[in-house]
Amino acid sequence: MTAHTQEVSTQELERAWLEEAIRLATQSVANGGGPFGALIAKDGEIVAFGNNQVTANLDPTAHAEVSAIRAACKQLNTFSLEGCVLVTSCEPCPMCLSSALWARVDRIVFAADRDDAAVAGFDDRKFYDLFEKRPESDWPTDVERLDLPNRTEPFDAWLAKADRIDY
């Protein structure tokens, strides 16, 4: 297989996965969830699915991408999704993007973007702007560091732990 043929096959596979993520998002709406769907794939196979469960689970972190990441980690029995692709119906919000980075996915593929989401009432632009442009003094939530003398105690315990699993 040539590099071009492999690239075309990968593009076709990712398009099919993206169609599945869009189908999941649409089905989520029909089932009372939010209009977002995602999946994790590895080695050409879908490993896990997720859809938005924020209102259904009363969990503001239950976005489709986070749900798919959680399911994939359980399925693969690992906290690292190296070698995986996150495919999502919409551009990941900052939380989902951060989650994907922490999970160490190799690639993220999405269809709709933040502007499409805003038109539907899911305007996350203020969160993107918060992290991209605004100093902490302009944030809508106060963020304050209190310098306690034992602030590094958990890290000290971690570093002293001989059988820790680094990540």
mmCIF file of C-alpha atoms in Angstrom:
data_model
loop_
_atom_site.group_PDB
_atom_site.id
_atom_site.type_symbol
_atom_site.label_atom_id
_atom_site.label_comp_id
_atom_site.label_asym_id
_atom_site.label_seq_id
_atom_site.Cartn_x
_atom_site.Cartn_y
_atom_site.Cartn_z
ATOM 1 C CA MET A 1 0.000 0.000 0.000
ATOM 2 C CA THR A 2 1.428 3.375 -0.984
ATOM 3 C CA ALA A 3 1.497 6.348 1.348
ATOM 4 C CA HIS A 4 -1.150 8.047 -0.818
ATOM 5 C CA THR A 5 -3.429 4.996 -0.727
ATOM 6 C CA GLN A 6 -2.999 4.736 3.046
ATOM 7 C CA GLU A 7 -3.776 8.459 3.410
ATOM 8 C CA VAL A 8 -6.960 8.077 1.326
ATOM 9 C CA SER A 9 -7.985 5.026 3.374
ATOM 10 C CA THR A 10 -7.387 6.920 6.620
ATOM 11 C CA GLN A 11 -9.407 9.880 5.350
ATOM 12 C CA GLU A 12 -12.266 7.594 4.296
ATOM 13 C CA LEU A 13 -12.192 5.831 7.665
ATOM 14 C CA GLU A 14 -12.166 9.117 9.574
ATOM 15 C CA ARG A 15 -15.064 10.403 7.456
ATOM 16 C CA ALA A 16 -17.037 7.260 8.313
ATOM 17 C CA TRP A 17 -16.216 7.713 11.997
ATOM 18 C CA LEU A 18 -17.257 11.365 11.782
ATOM 19 C CA GLU A 19 -20.579 10.323 10.248
ATOM 20 C CA GLU A 20 -21.009 7.951 13.208
ATOM 21 C CA ALA A 21 -20.221 10.747 15.688
ATOM 22 C CA ILE A 22 -22.837 12.964 13.998
ATOM 23 C CA ARG A 23 -25.347 10.085 14.140
ATOM 24 C CA LEU A 24 -24.584 9.641 17.862
ATOM 25 C CA ALA A 25 -25.122 13.358 18.456
ATOM 26 C CA THR A 26 -28.440 13.335 16.638
ATOM 27 C CA GLN A 27 -29.539 10.203 18.500
ATOM 28 C CA SER A 28 -28.488 11.842 21.770
ATOM 29 C CA VAL A 29 -30.954 14.664 21.121
ATOM 30 C CA ALA A 30 -33.743 12.143 20.470
ATOM 31 C CA ASN A 31 -32.881 10.409 23.771
ATOM 32 C CA GLY A 32 -32.881 13.572 25.874
ATOM 33 C CA GLY A 33 -29.156 14.336 25.764
ATOM 34 C CA GLY A 34 -27.250 17.218 24.251
ATOM 35 C CA PRO A 35 -26.429 17.429 20.520
ATOM 36 C CA PHE A 36 -22.899 16.104 20.768
ATOM 37 C CA GLY A 37 -21.416 12.693 19.973
ATOM 38 C CA ALA A 38 -17.881 11.336 20.028
ATOM 39 C CA LEU A 39 -15.902 8.175 19.653
ATOM 40 C CA ILE A 40 -12.392 6.922 20.228
ATOM 41 C CA ALA A 41 -10.716 4.746 17.623
ATOM 42 C CA LYS A 42 -7.458 2.823 17.706
ATOM 43 C CA ASP A 43 -5.746 0.769 15.011
ATOM 44 C CA GLY A 44 -8.625 1.358 12.615
ATOM 45 C CA GLU A 45 -11.316 0.134 15.031
ATOM 46 C CA ILE A 46 -13.798 2.016 17.195
ATOM 47 C CA VAL A 47 -12.983 1.419 20.855
ATOM 48 C CA ALA A 48 -15.669 3.479 22.635
ATOM 49 C CA PHE A 49 -18.532 5.894 22.140
ATOM 50 C CA GLY A 50 -19.822 8.858 24.097
ATOM 51 C CA ASN A 51 -22.614 11.361 23.908
ATOM 52 C CA ASN A 52 -23.485 14.434 25.909
ATOM 53 C CA GLN A 53 -25.036 13.470 29.251
ATOM 54 C CA VAL A 54 -24.787 16.798 31.086
ATOM 55 C CA THR A 55 -28.468 17.222 31.902
ATOM 56 C CA ALA A 56 -29.287 13.507 32.041
ATOM 57 C CA ASN A 57 -26.561 12.852 34.635
ATOM 58 C CA LEU A 58 -26.591 16.299 36.249
ATOM 59 C CA ASP A 59 -22.869 16.366 35.508
ATOM 60 C CA PRO A 60 -21.408 19.457 33.810
ATOM 61 C CA THR A 61 -18.334 17.435 32.805
ATOM 62 C CA ALA A 62 -20.318 14.717 31.001
ATOM 63 C CA HIS A 63 -19.580 16.065 27.540
ATOM 64 C CA ALA A 64 -19.484 13.587 24.658
ATOM 65 C CA GLU A 65 -15.706 13.715 24.343
ATOM 66 C CA VAL A 66 -15.102 13.201 28.064
ATOM 67 C CA SER A 67 -17.639 10.356 28.105
ATOM 68 C CA ALA A 68 -15.881 8.693 25.152
ATOM 69 C CA ILE A 69 -12.457 9.178 26.766
ATOM 70 C CA ARG A 70 -13.671 7.621 30.022
ATOM 71 C CA ALA A 71 -15.223 4.662 28.191
ATOM 72 C CA ALA A 72 -12.113 4.115 26.055
ATOM 73 C CA CYS A 73 -9.808 4.154 29.068
ATOM 74 C CA LYS A 74 -11.970 1.524 30.753
ATOM 75 C CA GLN A 75 -12.178 -0.568 27.580
ATOM 76 C CA LEU A 76 -8.421 -0.419 26.993
ATOM 77 C CA ASN A 77 -7.603 -0.641 30.717
ATOM 78 C CA THR A 78 -5.291 2.367 30.633
ATOM 79 C CA PHE A 79 -5.266 6.072 31.402
ATOM 80 C CA SER A 80 -3.231 6.826 28.276
ATOM 81 C CA LEU A 81 -4.916 6.889 24.884
ATOM 82 C CA GLU A 82 -1.701 7.142 22.897
ATOM 83 C CA GLY A 83 -2.302 5.720 19.440
ATOM 84 C CA CYS A 84 -5.971 6.739 19.542
ATOM 85 C CA VAL A 85 -8.051 9.217 17.576
ATOM 86 C CA LEU A 86 -10.834 11.272 19.141
ATOM 87 C CA VAL A 87 -13.600 11.824 16.599
ATOM 88 C CA THR A 88 -16.310 14.256 17.616
ATOM 89 C CA SER A 89 -19.348 15.841 16.041
ATOM 90 C CA CYS A 90 -18.256 19.317 17.142
ATOM 91 C CA GLU A 91 -15.042 21.155 17.933
ATOM 92 C CA PRO A 92 -14.072 20.263 21.496
ATOM 93 C CA CYS A 93 -14.634 22.936 24.106
ATOM 94 C CA PRO A 94 -11.598 23.920 26.194
ATOM 95 C CA MET A 95 -12.454 21.302 28.864
ATOM 96 C CA CYS A 96 -12.753 18.515 26.300
ATOM 97 C CA LEU A 97 -9.627 19.635 24.477
ATOM 98 C CA SER A 98 -7.735 19.633 27.780
ATOM 99 C CA SER A 99 -9.106 16.171 28.585
ATOM 100 C CA ALA A 100 -7.958 14.879 25.213
ATOM 101 C CA LEU A 101 -4.515 16.359 25.778
ATOM 102 C CA TRP A 102 -4.304 14.731 29.223
ATOM 103 C CA ALA A 103 -5.434 11.433 27.695
ATOM 104 C CA ARG A 104 -2.677 11.868 25.105
ATOM 105 C CA VAL A 105 -4.791 11.054 22.051
ATOM 106 C CA ASP A 106 -2.774 11.245 18.848
ATOM 107 C CA ARG A 107 -5.333 13.136 16.807
ATOM 108 C CA ILE A 108 -8.659 14.950 17.095
ATOM 109 C CA VAL A 109 -11.107 15.122 14.195
ATOM 110 C CA PHE A 110 -14.317 17.180 14.354
ATOM 111 C CA ALA A 111 -17.116 18.405 12.070
ATOM 112 C CA ALA A 112 -19.049 21.440 13.357
ATOM 113 C CA ASP A 113 -17.053 24.265 14.908
ATOM 114 C CA ARG A 114 -17.524 26.623 17.864
ATOM 115 C CA ASP A 115 -19.458 29.082 15.725
ATOM 116 C CA ASP A 116 -21.897 26.388 14.589
ATOM 117 C CA ALA A 117 -22.397 25.437 18.246
ATOM 118 C CA ALA A 118 -22.996 29.077 19.218
ATOM 119 C CA VAL A 119 -25.803 29.381 16.663
ATOM 120 C CA ALA A 120 -27.512 26.430 18.392
ATOM 121 C CA GLY A 121 -27.167 28.066 21.825
ATOM 122 C CA PHE A 122 -23.941 26.376 22.911
ATOM 123 C CA ASP A 123 -21.675 29.398 22.935
ATOM 124 C CA ASP A 124 -18.348 28.415 24.481
ATOM 125 C CA ARG A 125 -16.490 31.330 22.920
ATOM 126 C CA LYS A 126 -16.267 33.088 26.305
ATOM 127 C CA PHE A 127 -14.319 30.079 27.615
ATOM 128 C CA TYR A 128 -11.986 30.032 24.621
ATOM 129 C CA ASP A 129 -11.492 33.790 25.058
ATOM 130 C CA LEU A 130 -10.890 33.386 28.766
ATOM 131 C CA PHE A 131 -7.920 31.122 28.190
ATOM 132 C CA GLU A 132 -6.661 32.801 25.057
ATOM 133 C CA LYS A 133 -6.877 36.496 25.788
ATOM 134 C CA ARG A 134 -8.000 37.523 29.241
ATOM 135 C CA PRO A 135 -5.776 38.029 32.259
ATOM 136 C CA GLU A 136 -6.889 36.279 35.444
ATOM 137 C CA SER A 137 -8.072 39.605 36.835
ATOM 138 C CA ASP A 138 -10.825 39.645 34.162
ATOM 139 C CA TRP A 139 -12.045 36.100 34.800
ATOM 140 C CA PRO A 140 -15.667 35.727 35.966
ATOM 141 C CA THR A 141 -14.510 33.481 38.828
ATOM 142 C CA ASP A 142 -11.910 34.460 41.376
ATOM 143 C CA VAL A 143 -8.821 32.274 41.285
ATOM 144 C CA GLU A 144 -6.525 32.772 44.233
ATOM 145 C CA ARG A 145 -3.456 30.955 45.479
ATOM 146 C CA LEU A 146 -2.987 30.639 49.223
ATOM 147 C CA ASP A 147 0.620 29.894 50.096
ATOM 148 C CA LEU A 148 0.451 27.273 52.846
ATOM 149 C CA PRO A 149 3.657 25.848 54.330
ATOM 150 C CA ASN A 150 2.588 22.271 53.602
ATOM 151 C CA ARG A 151 1.495 23.011 50.015
ATOM 152 C CA THR A 152 3.906 20.456 48.529
ATOM 153 C CA GLU A 153 3.086 17.658 50.985
ATOM 154 C CA PRO A 154 1.082 15.610 48.439
ATOM 155 C CA PHE A 155 3.876 15.955 45.868
ATOM 156 C CA ASP A 156 6.468 15.002 48.443
ATOM 157 C CA ALA A 157 4.463 11.876 49.268
ATOM 158 C CA TRP A 158 4.145 11.108 45.562
ATOM 159 C CA LEU A 159 7.863 11.462 44.928
ATOM 160 C CA ALA A 160 8.648 9.264 47.956
ATOM 161 C CA LYS A 161 6.299 6.522 46.762
ATOM 162 C CA ALA A 162 8.509 3.789 45.320
ATOM 163 C CA ASP A 163 5.721 1.970 43.466
ATOM 164 C CA ARG A 164 4.113 5.018 41.836
ATOM 165 C CA ILE A 165 3.010 4.857 38.216
ATOM 166 C CA ASP A 166 4.244 7.986 36.480
ATOM 167 C CA TYR A 167 1.968 9.719 34.012
#
